[in-house]
Amino acid sequence: MTTAKARREEIYRLATTAGLTSVEELSQRFNVTASTIRRDLALLNDEGKLARTYGGALAIGAHPEASLRQRIGEAFEEKQAIAQWAAGQVQAGESILLDGGSTVGALAHALRDRSGLTVTTPAVNTVQELADSPGIHVDCLGGRLRSVSQTFVGPLAEAALERMTFDRVFLGADAVTADDGICEADQAQTRLKELMARRGAAVYVLADSSKLGQRPFHAWVRLPLPWTLVTDDGADPHQITLFREAGIDVEVVSGHKVQEAERSRAS
């Protein structure tokens, strides 16, 4: 009998070579129930190896989901610039929602010394950033932990959101396009982001320029207008035009200013 670990390894191999594989096909191949296959897919998804799609299929490609630890060092100056601009929008007395991800985590870091804020988050890194901030009240959204993104997702997090509203919502993104919105590796994460956007008076998507116009996965967050894309000055002007033509507000910040400030503090 094939062990669960061996079955998941074979599922990963098949999906890597075949691209799309349905739950039904995998169930028949391994002679197990569809629910068993779905559990296998959920585990592989949480490990960042697979990207679930609608209809029970899964897509594995040349773009495995990077872990939060891997993403923190990517486009560092750009993310810091985006985070500083976003922090400048937050006013004392506001209630804000911070999504998961490295760029939103940089925003949490930028807010650590503030006071009079209420921050709600599903993200482990944001909780760690703000745990010792006496002027910030932190509410955590519980649920199922996705280890690869270090965020909580699922029905418990969604139920908690239904009882809250926010002055500002800051969302992260694996990628973002003008026509389809935020691209993510996991459907549960897209569902949560959609609910987050509905609960905010102002919604911002924080995405460095490398993520614009990309489609690495098959799960999408459709955002109702208005919302604001915050990106860096390395963005392709054509991409910026596409977002603005779609009615999306765009803020372009300079990562060079952050680098200059860092050098000034060091000297």
C-alpha atoms as an extended CHARMM CRD file, in Angstrom:
* protein
*
       267  EXT
         1         1  MET       CA              0.0000000000        0.0000000000        0.0000000000  PROA      1               0.0000000000
         2         2  THR       CA              1.2580000000        3.4680000000       -0.8980000000  PROA      2               0.0000000000
         3         3  THR       CA              1.9450000000        5.6400000000        2.1340000000  PROA      3               0.0000000000
         4         4  ALA       CA              0.3970000000        9.0940000000        2.3890000000  PROA      4               0.0000000000
         5         5  LYS       CA              3.8290000000       10.7220000000        2.0690000000  PROA      5               0.0000000000
         6         6  ALA       CA              4.6770000000        8.6950000000       -1.0410000000  PROA      6               0.0000000000
         7         7  ARG       CA              1.2640000000        9.4750000000       -2.5390000000  PROA      7               0.0000000000
         8         8  ARG       CA              1.7730000000       13.2070000000       -2.0570000000  PROA      8               0.0000000000
         9         9  GLU       CA              5.2370000000       13.0140000000       -3.5940000000  PROA      9               0.0000000000
        10        10  GLU       CA              3.7690000000       11.2540000000       -6.6220000000  PROA      10              0.0000000000
        11        11  ILE       CA              0.9470000000       13.8200000000       -6.8580000000  PROA      11              0.0000000000
        12        12  TYR       CA              3.5470000000       16.5600000000       -6.8940000000  PROA      12              0.0000000000
        13        13  ARG       CA              5.5420000000       14.7780000000       -9.5940000000  PROA      13              0.0000000000
        14        14  LEU       CA              2.4580000000       14.1960000000      -11.7420000000  PROA      14              0.0000000000
        15        15  ALA       CA              1.2570000000       17.7580000000      -11.3990000000  PROA      15              0.0000000000
        16        16  THR       CA              4.6880000000       19.1670000000      -12.2180000000  PROA      16              0.0000000000
        17        17  THR       CA              4.7860000000       17.2350000000      -15.4800000000  PROA      17              0.0000000000
        18        18  ALA       CA              1.0850000000       17.3280000000      -16.3900000000  PROA      18              0.0000000000
        19        19  GLY       CA              0.2790000000       20.8670000000      -15.2840000000  PROA      19              0.0000000000
        20        20  LEU       CA             -3.3830000000       20.2820000000      -14.3890000000  PROA      20              0.0000000000
        21        21  THR       CA             -4.7270000000       17.2270000000      -12.6030000000  PROA      21              0.0000000000
        22        22  SER       CA             -8.2800000000       16.8420000000      -11.2860000000  PROA      22              0.0000000000
        23        23  VAL       CA             -9.2620000000       15.4500000000       -7.9070000000  PROA      23              0.0000000000
        24        24  GLU       CA            -11.2840000000       12.7120000000       -9.6170000000  PROA      24              0.0000000000
        25        25  GLU       CA             -8.3430000000       11.5620000000      -11.7320000000  PROA      25              0.0000000000
        26        26  LEU       CA             -6.0450000000       11.4080000000       -8.7110000000  PROA      26              0.0000000000
        27        27  SER       CA             -8.6670000000        9.5770000000       -6.6670000000  PROA      27              0.0000000000
        28        28  GLN       CA             -8.9620000000        6.8710000000       -9.3170000000  PROA      28              0.0000000000
        29        29  ARG       CA             -5.2250000000        6.6030000000       -9.8540000000  PROA      29              0.0000000000
        30        30  PHE       CA             -4.4250000000        6.0320000000       -6.1650000000  PROA      30              0.0000000000
        31        31  ASN       CA             -7.6490000000        4.2030000000       -5.3070000000  PROA      31              0.0000000000
        32        32  VAL       CA             -8.5160000000        6.5510000000       -2.4470000000  PROA      32              0.0000000000
        33        33  THR       CA            -11.4750000000        8.8250000000       -1.7770000000  PROA      33              0.0000000000
        34        34  ALA       CA            -11.7660000000       12.3170000000       -3.1840000000  PROA      34              0.0000000000
        35        35  SER       CA            -11.6670000000       13.7110000000        0.3680000000  PROA      35              0.0000000000
        36        36  THR       CA             -8.2980000000       12.0130000000        0.9180000000  PROA      36              0.0000000000
        37        37  ILE       CA             -6.9480000000       13.6350000000       -2.2440000000  PROA      37              0.0000000000
        38        38  ARG       CA             -8.2720000000       17.0270000000       -1.1650000000  PROA      38              0.0000000000
        39        39  ARG       CA             -6.4280000000       16.6680000000        2.1400000000  PROA      39              0.0000000000
        40        40  ASP       CA             -3.2600000000       15.7850000000        0.2290000000  PROA      40              0.0000000000
        41        41  LEU       CA             -3.6950000000       18.8540000000       -1.9780000000  PROA      41              0.0000000000
        42        42  ALA       CA             -4.3100000000       21.0840000000        1.0190000000  PROA      42              0.0000000000
        43        43  LEU       CA             -1.0820000000       19.9120000000        2.6480000000  PROA      43              0.0000000000
        44        44  LEU       CA              0.9180000000       20.4000000000       -0.5460000000  PROA      44              0.0000000000
        45        45  ASN       CA             -0.7190000000       23.7890000000       -0.9970000000  PROA      45              0.0000000000
        46        46  ASP       CA              0.2030000000       24.8510000000        2.5370000000  PROA      46              0.0000000000
        47        47  GLU       CA              3.7960000000       23.8350000000        1.8040000000  PROA      47              0.0000000000
        48        48  GLY       CA              3.7870000000       26.1390000000       -1.2210000000  PROA      48              0.0000000000
        49        49  LYS       CA              4.2640000000       23.3320000000       -3.7320000000  PROA      49              0.0000000000
        50        50  LEU       CA              0.8560000000       23.5130000000       -5.4190000000  PROA      50              0.0000000000
        51        51  ALA       CA             -1.6090000000       26.1920000000       -6.4560000000  PROA      51              0.0000000000
        52        52  ARG       CA             -5.2450000000       25.1600000000       -6.1950000000  PROA      52              0.0000000000
        53        53  THR       CA             -7.6600000000       26.2080000000       -8.9310000000  PROA      53              0.0000000000
        54        54  TYR       CA            -11.4230000000       26.3620000000       -9.1450000000  PROA      54              0.0000000000
        55        55  GLY       CA            -13.3390000000       23.1630000000       -9.7690000000  PROA      55              0.0000000000
        56        56  GLY       CA            -11.1150000000       20.9360000000       -7.6810000000  PROA      56              0.0000000000
        57        57  ALA       CA             -8.1720000000       20.9010000000      -10.0690000000  PROA      57              0.0000000000
        58        58  LEU       CA             -4.6750000000       21.8680000000       -9.1720000000  PROA      58              0.0000000000
        59        59  ALA       CA             -2.0490000000       23.7300000000      -11.1020000000  PROA      59              0.0000000000
        60        60  ILE       CA              1.6120000000       23.2880000000      -10.4610000000  PROA      60              0.0000000000
        61        61  GLY       CA              3.9490000000       25.1280000000      -12.6010000000  PROA      61              0.0000000000
        62        62  ALA       CA              7.3030000000       26.7010000000      -12.9000000000  PROA      62              0.0000000000
        63        63  HSD       CA              6.2430000000       29.2100000000      -10.2080000000  PROA      63              0.0000000000
        64        64  PRO       CA              6.1240000000       27.4900000000       -6.8010000000  PROA      64              0.0000000000
        65        65  GLU       CA              4.9040000000       29.7980000000       -4.0560000000  PROA      65              0.0000000000
        66        66  ALA       CA              7.8210000000       31.4100000000       -2.2420000000  PROA      66              0.0000000000
        67        67  SER       CA              7.7930000000       31.3140000000        1.5410000000  PROA      67              0.0000000000
        68        68  LEU       CA              7.4990000000       34.4980000000        3.5710000000  PROA      68              0.0000000000
        69        69  ARG       CA             11.1180000000       34.0900000000        4.6750000000  PROA      69              0.0000000000
        70        70  GLN       CA             12.2440000000       33.9630000000        1.0340000000  PROA      70              0.0000000000
        71        71  ARG       CA             10.1990000000       37.0170000000        0.0580000000  PROA      71              0.0000000000
        72        72  ILE       CA             11.4340000000       39.2900000000        2.8400000000  PROA      72              0.0000000000
        73        73  GLY       CA             14.7850000000       39.8440000000        1.1400000000  PROA      73              0.0000000000
        74        74  GLU       CA             13.3560000000       40.4260000000       -2.3490000000  PROA      74              0.0000000000
        75        75  ALA       CA             12.9930000000       44.0330000000       -3.6040000000  PROA      75              0.0000000000
        76        76  PHE       CA             13.8540000000       45.2100000000       -0.0910000000  PROA      76              0.0000000000
        77        77  GLU       CA             14.2990000000       48.9410000000       -0.7680000000  PROA      77              0.0000000000
        78        78  GLU       CA             11.1630000000       49.0680000000       -2.9010000000  PROA      78              0.0000000000
        79        79  LYS       CA              9.0690000000       47.4020000000       -0.2080000000  PROA      79              0.0000000000
        80        80  GLN       CA             10.4190000000       49.7690000000        2.4370000000  PROA      80              0.0000000000
        81        81  ALA       CA              9.4670000000       52.7680000000        0.2990000000  PROA      81              0.0000000000
        82        82  ILE       CA              5.9740000000       51.4090000000       -0.2700000000  PROA      82              0.0000000000
        83        83  ALA       CA              5.5980000000       50.7080000000        3.4510000000  PROA      83              0.0000000000
        84        84  GLN       CA              6.6960000000       54.2180000000        4.4160000000  PROA      84              0.0000000000
        85        85  TRP       CA              4.1880000000       55.7900000000        2.0340000000  PROA      85              0.0000000000
        86        86  ALA       CA              1.4210000000       53.5560000000        3.4000000000  PROA      86              0.0000000000
        87        87  ALA       CA              2.3480000000       54.3850000000        6.9920000000  PROA      87              0.0000000000
        88        88  GLY       CA              1.9580000000       58.0520000000        6.1160000000  PROA      88              0.0000000000
        89        89  GLN       CA             -1.7090000000       57.4740000000        5.2860000000  PROA      89              0.0000000000
        90        90  VAL       CA             -2.5450000000       56.0480000000        8.7080000000  PROA      90              0.0000000000
        91        91  GLN       CA             -3.9300000000       58.5490000000       11.2060000000  PROA      91              0.0000000000
        92        92  ALA       CA             -4.1240000000       58.3730000000       15.0000000000  PROA      92              0.0000000000
        93        93  GLY       CA             -7.3390000000       56.8390000000       16.2550000000  PROA      93              0.0000000000
        94        94  GLU       CA             -7.8810000000       54.6850000000       13.1660000000  PROA      94              0.0000000000
        95        95  SER       CA             -8.6940000000       51.0150000000       13.0040000000  PROA      95              0.0000000000
        96        96  ILE       CA             -6.7360000000       49.3170000000       10.2240000000  PROA      96              0.0000000000
        97        97  LEU       CA             -6.4510000000       45.8260000000        8.7860000000  PROA      97              0.0000000000
        98        98  LEU       CA             -3.0390000000       44.4910000000        7.7590000000  PROA      98              0.0000000000
        99        99  ASP       CA             -2.9070000000       41.4850000000        5.4400000000  PROA      99              0.0000000000
       100       100  GLY       CA             -0.0460000000       38.9950000000        5.3530000000  PROA      100             0.0000000000
       101       101  GLY       CA              3.0820000000       39.2380000000        3.2200000000  PROA      101             0.0000000000
       102       102  SER       CA              6.4900000000       40.8470000000        3.3630000000  PROA      102             0.0000000000
       103       103  THR       CA              5.4710000000       44.3150000000        2.1240000000  PROA      103             0.0000000000
       104       104  VAL       CA              2.5750000000       44.6220000000        4.5650000000  PROA      104             0.0000000000
       105       105  GLY       CA              4.9210000000       43.2600000000        7.2280000000  PROA      105             0.0000000000
       106       106  ALA       CA              7.2570000000       46.1660000000        6.4500000000  PROA      106             0.0000000000
       107       107  LEU       CA              4.2870000000       48.4970000000        7.0010000000  PROA      107             0.0000000000
       108       108  ALA       CA              3.6840000000       46.9130000000       10.4140000000  PROA      108             0.0000000000
       109       109  HSD       CA              7.3380000000       47.5910000000       11.2580000000  PROA      109             0.0000000000
       110       110  ALA       CA              6.9270000000       51.2270000000       10.1940000000  PROA      110             0.0000000000
       111       111  LEU       CA              3.9420000000       51.6150000000       12.5460000000  PROA      111             0.0000000000
       112       112  ARG       CA              5.5850000000       50.1500000000       15.6690000000  PROA      112             0.0000000000
       113       113  ASP       CA              6.1220000000       53.4760000000       17.4320000000  PROA      113             0.0000000000
       114       114  ARG       CA              2.6560000000       54.8580000000       16.7270000000  PROA      114             0.0000000000
       115       115  SER       CA             -0.0410000000       55.2600000000       19.3650000000  PROA      115             0.0000000000
       116       116  GLY       CA             -3.8120000000       55.3010000000       19.3170000000  PROA      116             0.0000000000
       117       117  LEU       CA             -4.1520000000       52.6310000000       16.6300000000  PROA      117             0.0000000000
       118       118  THR       CA             -6.1220000000       49.4150000000       16.4580000000  PROA      118             0.0000000000
       119       119  VAL       CA             -4.5630000000       46.8620000000       14.1160000000  PROA      119             0.0000000000
       120       120  THR       CA             -6.2930000000       43.6680000000       13.0500000000  PROA      120             0.0000000000
       121       121  THR       CA             -4.3320000000       41.0160000000       11.1780000000  PROA      121             0.0000000000
       122       122  PRO       CA             -4.2310000000       37.3460000000       10.1650000000  PROA      122             0.0000000000
       123       123  ALA       CA             -0.4320000000       37.5180000000        9.8140000000  PROA      123             0.0000000000
       124       124  VAL       CA              2.1030000000       36.0430000000       12.2180000000  PROA      124             0.0000000000
       125       125  ASN       CA              4.8450000000       38.4870000000       11.1710000000  PROA      125             0.0000000000
       126       126  THR       CA              2.6340000000       41.5050000000       11.8830000000  PROA      126             0.0000000000
       127       127  VAL       CA              1.7670000000       40.1740000000       15.3420000000  PROA      127             0.0000000000
       128       128  GLN       CA              5.4860000000       39.7490000000       16.0390000000  PROA      128             0.0000000000
       129       129  GLU       CA              6.2500000000       43.2750000000       14.8220000000  PROA      129             0.0000000000
       130       130  LEU       CA              3.5840000000       44.9090000000       16.9950000000  PROA      130             0.0000000000
       131       131  ALA       CA              3.6320000000       42.6550000000       20.0650000000  PROA      131             0.0000000000
       132       132  ASP       CA              5.7570000000       45.1140000000       22.0620000000  PROA      132             0.0000000000
       133       133  SER       CA              4.0580000000       48.3090000000       20.8530000000  PROA      133             0.0000000000
       134       134  PRO       CA              2.2200000000       49.7660000000       23.8800000000  PROA      134             0.0000000000
       135       135  GLY       CA              0.2970000000       52.3280000000       21.8320000000  PROA      135             0.0000000000
       136       136  ILE       CA             -1.2260000000       49.8000000000       19.4410000000  PROA      136             0.0000000000
       137       137  HSD       CA             -4.1080000000       47.4710000000       20.2170000000  PROA      137             0.0000000000
       138       138  VAL       CA             -3.7240000000       44.2660000000       18.2010000000  PROA      138             0.0000000000
       139       139  ASP       CA             -6.5910000000       41.9420000000       17.2490000000  PROA      139             0.0000000000
       140       140  CYS       CA             -5.7000000000       38.6240000000       15.6100000000  PROA      140             0.0000000000
       141       141  LEU       CA             -7.8040000000       36.7360000000       13.0870000000  PROA      141             0.0000000000
       142       142  GLY       CA             -7.5730000000       33.0430000000       13.9130000000  PROA      142             0.0000000000
       143       143  GLY       CA             -8.1040000000       30.0540000000       11.6540000000  PROA      143             0.0000000000
       144       144  ARG       CA             -5.9340000000       27.5300000000        9.8190000000  PROA      144             0.0000000000
       145       145  LEU       CA             -2.2860000000       28.5040000000        9.5620000000  PROA      145             0.0000000000
       146       146  ARG       CA             -0.7610000000       28.4280000000        6.0760000000  PROA      146             0.0000000000
       147       147  SER       CA              2.8620000000       27.7620000000        6.9310000000  PROA      147             0.0000000000
       148       148  VAL       CA              4.2420000000       29.0500000000        3.6240000000  PROA      148             0.0000000000
       149       149  SER       CA              2.6450000000       32.4930000000        4.0050000000  PROA      149             0.0000000000
       150       150  GLN       CA              2.5030000000       32.5520000000        7.8260000000  PROA      150             0.0000000000
       151       151  THR       CA             -1.1170000000       33.7210000000        7.7590000000  PROA      151             0.0000000000
       152       152  PHE       CA             -4.3520000000       32.3530000000        9.1590000000  PROA      152             0.0000000000
       153       153  VAL       CA             -7.1430000000       31.5860000000        6.6940000000  PROA      153             0.0000000000
       154       154  GLY       CA            -10.4580000000       29.7550000000        6.6040000000  PROA      154             0.0000000000
       155       155  PRO       CA            -13.9570000000       30.0030000000        8.1120000000  PROA      155             0.0000000000
       156       156  LEU       CA            -12.8550000000       31.1830000000       11.5730000000  PROA      156             0.0000000000
       157       157  ALA       CA            -10.9690000000       34.1550000000       10.1420000000  PROA      157             0.0000000000
       158       158  GLU       CA            -13.8270000000       34.9230000000        7.7560000000  PROA      158             0.0000000000
       159       159  ALA       CA            -16.4330000000       34.8130000000       10.5430000000  PROA      159             0.0000000000
       160       160  ALA       CA            -14.4120000000       37.2430000000       12.6550000000  PROA      160             0.0000000000
       161       161  LEU       CA            -14.1410000000       39.6980000000        9.7540000000  PROA      161             0.0000000000
       162       162  GLU       CA            -17.9150000000       39.8530000000        9.3670000000  PROA      162             0.0000000000
       163       163  ARG       CA            -18.0880000000       41.5820000000       12.7690000000  PROA      163             0.0000000000
       164       164  MET       CA            -15.5250000000       44.2810000000       11.9760000000  PROA      164             0.0000000000
       165       165  THR       CA            -15.0650000000       47.3560000000        9.8260000000  PROA      165             0.0000000000
       166       166  PHE       CA            -11.8820000000       49.3400000000        9.2000000000  PROA      166             0.0000000000
       167       167  ASP       CA            -10.7830000000       52.8190000000        8.2180000000  PROA      167             0.0000000000
       168       168  ARG       CA             -8.0780000000       51.3580000000        5.9840000000  PROA      168             0.0000000000
       169       169  VAL       CA             -7.2520000000       47.9070000000        4.6200000000  PROA      169             0.0000000000
       170       170  PHE       CA             -3.7610000000       47.1220000000        3.3560000000  PROA      170             0.0000000000
       171       171  LEU       CA             -3.5010000000       44.0130000000        1.1720000000  PROA      171             0.0000000000
       172       172  GLY       CA             -0.4470000000       42.1370000000       -0.0540000000  PROA      172             0.0000000000
       173       173  ALA       CA             -0.2360000000       40.2960000000       -3.3840000000  PROA      173             0.0000000000
       174       174  ASP       CA              1.7410000000       37.5380000000       -5.0590000000  PROA      174             0.0000000000
       175       175  ALA       CA              0.9740000000       39.4300000000       -8.2780000000  PROA      175             0.0000000000
       176       176  VAL       CA             -1.6100000000       41.9360000000       -9.4990000000  PROA      176             0.0000000000
       177       177  THR       CA             -3.1430000000       42.8230000000      -12.8700000000  PROA      177             0.0000000000
       178       178  ALA       CA             -5.4010000000       45.6410000000      -13.9900000000  PROA      178             0.0000000000
       179       179  ASP       CA             -8.1070000000       43.3370000000      -15.3170000000  PROA      179             0.0000000000
       180       180  ASP       CA             -8.2130000000       40.4070000000      -12.8600000000  PROA      180             0.0000000000
       181       181  GLY       CA             -6.9680000000       41.9200000000       -9.5900000000  PROA      181             0.0000000000
       182       182  ILE       CA             -4.7490000000       40.1390000000       -7.0680000000  PROA      182             0.0000000000
       183       183  CYS       CA             -3.2040000000       36.7940000000       -8.0240000000  PROA      183             0.0000000000
       184       184  GLU       CA             -2.5930000000       34.2740000000       -5.2380000000  PROA      184             0.0000000000
       185       185  ALA       CA             -1.5230000000       30.6510000000       -4.8860000000  PROA      185             0.0000000000
       186       186  ASP       CA             -4.3690000000       29.6420000000       -2.5710000000  PROA      186             0.0000000000
       187       187  GLN       CA             -8.1580000000       29.9780000000       -2.8710000000  PROA      187             0.0000000000
       188       188  ALA       CA             -8.6710000000       30.2920000000        0.8730000000  PROA      188             0.0000000000
       189       189  GLN       CA             -6.3260000000       33.2590000000        0.8500000000  PROA      189             0.0000000000
       190       190  THR       CA             -8.1550000000       34.9090000000       -2.0520000000  PROA      190             0.0000000000
       191       191  ARG       CA            -11.4840000000       34.4480000000       -0.2830000000  PROA      191             0.0000000000
       192       192  LEU       CA            -10.1130000000       36.1230000000        2.8410000000  PROA      192             0.0000000000
       193       193  LYS       CA             -8.6700000000       39.0360000000        0.8820000000  PROA      193             0.0000000000
       194       194  GLU       CA            -12.0190000000       39.6370000000       -0.8290000000  PROA      194             0.0000000000
       195       195  LEU       CA            -13.7310000000       39.8010000000        2.5580000000  PROA      195             0.0000000000
       196       196  MET       CA            -11.0280000000       42.1390000000        3.8550000000  PROA      196             0.0000000000
       197       197  ALA       CA            -11.5870000000       44.5360000000        0.9730000000  PROA      197             0.0000000000
       198       198  ARG       CA            -15.3260000000       44.6470000000        1.6510000000  PROA      198             0.0000000000
       199       199  ARG       CA            -14.7700000000       45.7300000000        5.2530000000  PROA      199             0.0000000000
       200       200  GLY       CA            -12.5610000000       48.7620000000        4.5860000000  PROA      200             0.0000000000
       201       201  ALA       CA            -13.4740000000       52.3800000000        3.8730000000  PROA      201             0.0000000000
       202       202  ALA       CA            -10.1960000000       52.6950000000        1.9390000000  PROA      202             0.0000000000
       203       203  VAL       CA             -8.3800000000       49.7560000000        0.3340000000  PROA      203             0.0000000000
       204       204  TYR       CA             -4.7270000000       49.6650000000       -0.7140000000  PROA      204             0.0000000000
       205       205  VAL       CA             -2.8040000000       46.9300000000       -2.5290000000  PROA      205             0.0000000000
       206       206  LEU       CA              0.9110000000       47.0930000000       -1.7210000000  PROA      206             0.0000000000
       207       207  ALA       CA              2.8810000000       45.4940000000       -4.5630000000  PROA      207             0.0000000000
       208       208  ASP       CA              6.4070000000       46.1670000000       -5.7650000000  PROA      208             0.0000000000
       209       209  SER       CA              6.9030000000       46.6620000000       -9.4990000000  PROA      209             0.0000000000
       210       210  SER       CA              8.0270000000       43.0760000000      -10.1900000000  PROA      210             0.0000000000
       211       211  LYS       CA              4.4980000000       41.8650000000       -9.3980000000  PROA      211             0.0000000000
       212       212  LEU       CA              2.5850000000       44.0630000000      -11.8480000000  PROA      212             0.0000000000
       213       213  GLY       CA              0.9620000000       42.2760000000      -14.7750000000  PROA      213             0.0000000000
       214       214  GLN       CA              2.1790000000       38.8550000000      -13.6190000000  PROA      214             0.0000000000
       215       215  ARG       CA              0.0400000000       35.6800000000      -13.4840000000  PROA      215             0.0000000000
       216       216  PRO       CA              2.0170000000       32.9990000000      -11.6230000000  PROA      216             0.0000000000
       217       217  PHE       CA             -1.0340000000       31.2360000000      -10.1510000000  PROA      217             0.0000000000
       218       218  HSD       CA             -4.6860000000       30.4980000000      -10.8920000000  PROA      218             0.0000000000
       219       219  ALA       CA             -6.5710000000       32.0010000000       -7.9350000000  PROA      219             0.0000000000
       220       220  TRP       CA             -7.7410000000       35.6160000000       -8.0970000000  PROA      220             0.0000000000
       221       221  VAL       CA             -9.1120000000       38.3650000000       -5.8620000000  PROA      221             0.0000000000
       222       222  ARG       CA            -11.5590000000       40.6150000000       -7.7180000000  PROA      222             0.0000000000
       223       223  LEU       CA            -11.5950000000       44.0050000000       -6.0060000000  PROA      223             0.0000000000
       224       224  PRO       CA            -14.5070000000       46.4340000000       -6.4010000000  PROA      224             0.0000000000
       225       225  LEU       CA            -13.5670000000       50.0180000000       -7.1660000000  PROA      225             0.0000000000
       226       226  PRO       CA            -12.3060000000       52.2340000000       -5.7040000000  PROA      226             0.0000000000
       227       227  TRP       CA             -8.9390000000       50.9010000000       -4.5260000000  PROA      227             0.0000000000
       228       228  THR       CA             -5.3690000000       52.1410000000       -4.6490000000  PROA      228             0.0000000000
       229       229  LEU       CA             -2.3300000000       50.3420000000       -6.0100000000  PROA      229             0.0000000000
       230       230  VAL       CA              0.8930000000       51.3950000000       -4.2850000000  PROA      230             0.0000000000
       231       231  THR       CA              4.0310000000       50.4170000000       -6.1810000000  PROA      231             0.0000000000
       232       232  ASP       CA              7.5920000000       51.6230000000       -6.8210000000  PROA      232             0.0000000000
       233       233  ASP       CA              9.1570000000       53.6860000000       -9.5750000000  PROA      233             0.0000000000
       234       234  GLY       CA             10.6310000000       50.6250000000      -11.2610000000  PROA      234             0.0000000000
       235       235  ALA       CA              7.1760000000       49.8390000000      -12.6410000000  PROA      235             0.0000000000
       236       236  ASP       CA              6.6290000000       49.5280000000      -16.3910000000  PROA      236             0.0000000000
       237       237  PRO       CA              4.8170000000       52.7410000000      -17.4710000000  PROA      237             0.0000000000
       238       238  HSD       CA              2.5290000000       50.6440000000      -19.6740000000  PROA      238             0.0000000000
       239       239  GLN       CA              1.3960000000       48.6760000000      -16.6350000000  PROA      239             0.0000000000
       240       240  ILE       CA              0.7090000000       51.8830000000      -14.7060000000  PROA      240             0.0000000000
       241       241  THR       CA             -1.3880000000       53.1260000000      -17.6230000000  PROA      241             0.0000000000
       242       242  LEU       CA             -3.4150000000       49.8990000000      -17.6800000000  PROA      242             0.0000000000
       243       243  PHE       CA             -4.2860000000       50.2360000000      -14.0050000000  PROA      243             0.0000000000
       244       244  ARG       CA             -5.2680000000       53.8810000000      -14.3120000000  PROA      244             0.0000000000
       245       245  GLU       CA             -7.3700000000       53.2110000000      -17.4110000000  PROA      245             0.0000000000
       246       246  ALA       CA             -9.2120000000       50.5450000000      -15.4000000000  PROA      246             0.0000000000
       247       247  GLY       CA            -10.2180000000       53.2120000000      -12.8710000000  PROA      247             0.0000000000
       248       248  ILE       CA             -7.6880000000       52.1740000000      -10.2260000000  PROA      248             0.0000000000
       249       249  ASP       CA             -5.8230000000       54.8650000000       -8.3030000000  PROA      249             0.0000000000
       250       250  VAL       CA             -2.0510000000       54.3920000000       -8.5100000000  PROA      250             0.0000000000
       251       251  GLU       CA              0.6270000000       55.7830000000       -6.1980000000  PROA      251             0.0000000000
       252       252  VAL       CA              4.2270000000       55.3870000000       -7.3810000000  PROA      252             0.0000000000
       253       253  VAL       CA              6.9150000000       55.8210000000       -4.7260000000  PROA      253             0.0000000000
       254       254  SER       CA             10.6940000000       56.0020000000       -5.0230000000  PROA      254             0.0000000000
       255       255  GLY       CA             12.8780000000       53.3570000000       -3.4610000000  PROA      255             0.0000000000
       256       256  HSD       CA             15.8990000000       55.6200000000       -3.9500000000  PROA      256             0.0000000000
       257       257  LYS       CA             14.6960000000       57.9570000000       -1.2000000000  PROA      257             0.0000000000
       258       258  VAL       CA             14.7190000000       55.0930000000        1.2740000000  PROA      258             0.0000000000
       259       259  GLN       CA             18.2700000000       54.1340000000        0.2970000000  PROA      259             0.0000000000
       260       260  GLU       CA             19.4220000000       57.7600000000        0.6870000000  PROA      260             0.0000000000
       261       261  ALA       CA             17.7700000000       58.0120000000        4.1090000000  PROA      261             0.0000000000
       262       262  GLU       CA             19.4380000000       54.7950000000        5.2450000000  PROA      262             0.0000000000
       263       263  ARG       CA             22.8550000000       56.0590000000        4.1120000000  PROA      263             0.0000000000
       264       264  SER       CA             22.2520000000       59.3840000000        5.8870000000  PROA      264             0.0000000000
       265       265  ARG       CA             21.4150000000       57.6790000000        9.1740000000  PROA      265             0.0000000000
       266       266  ALA       CA             24.4900000000       55.4510000000        8.8760000000  PROA      266             0.0000000000
       267       267  SER       CA             26.8840000000       58.3720000000        8.2740000000  PROA      267             0.0000000000
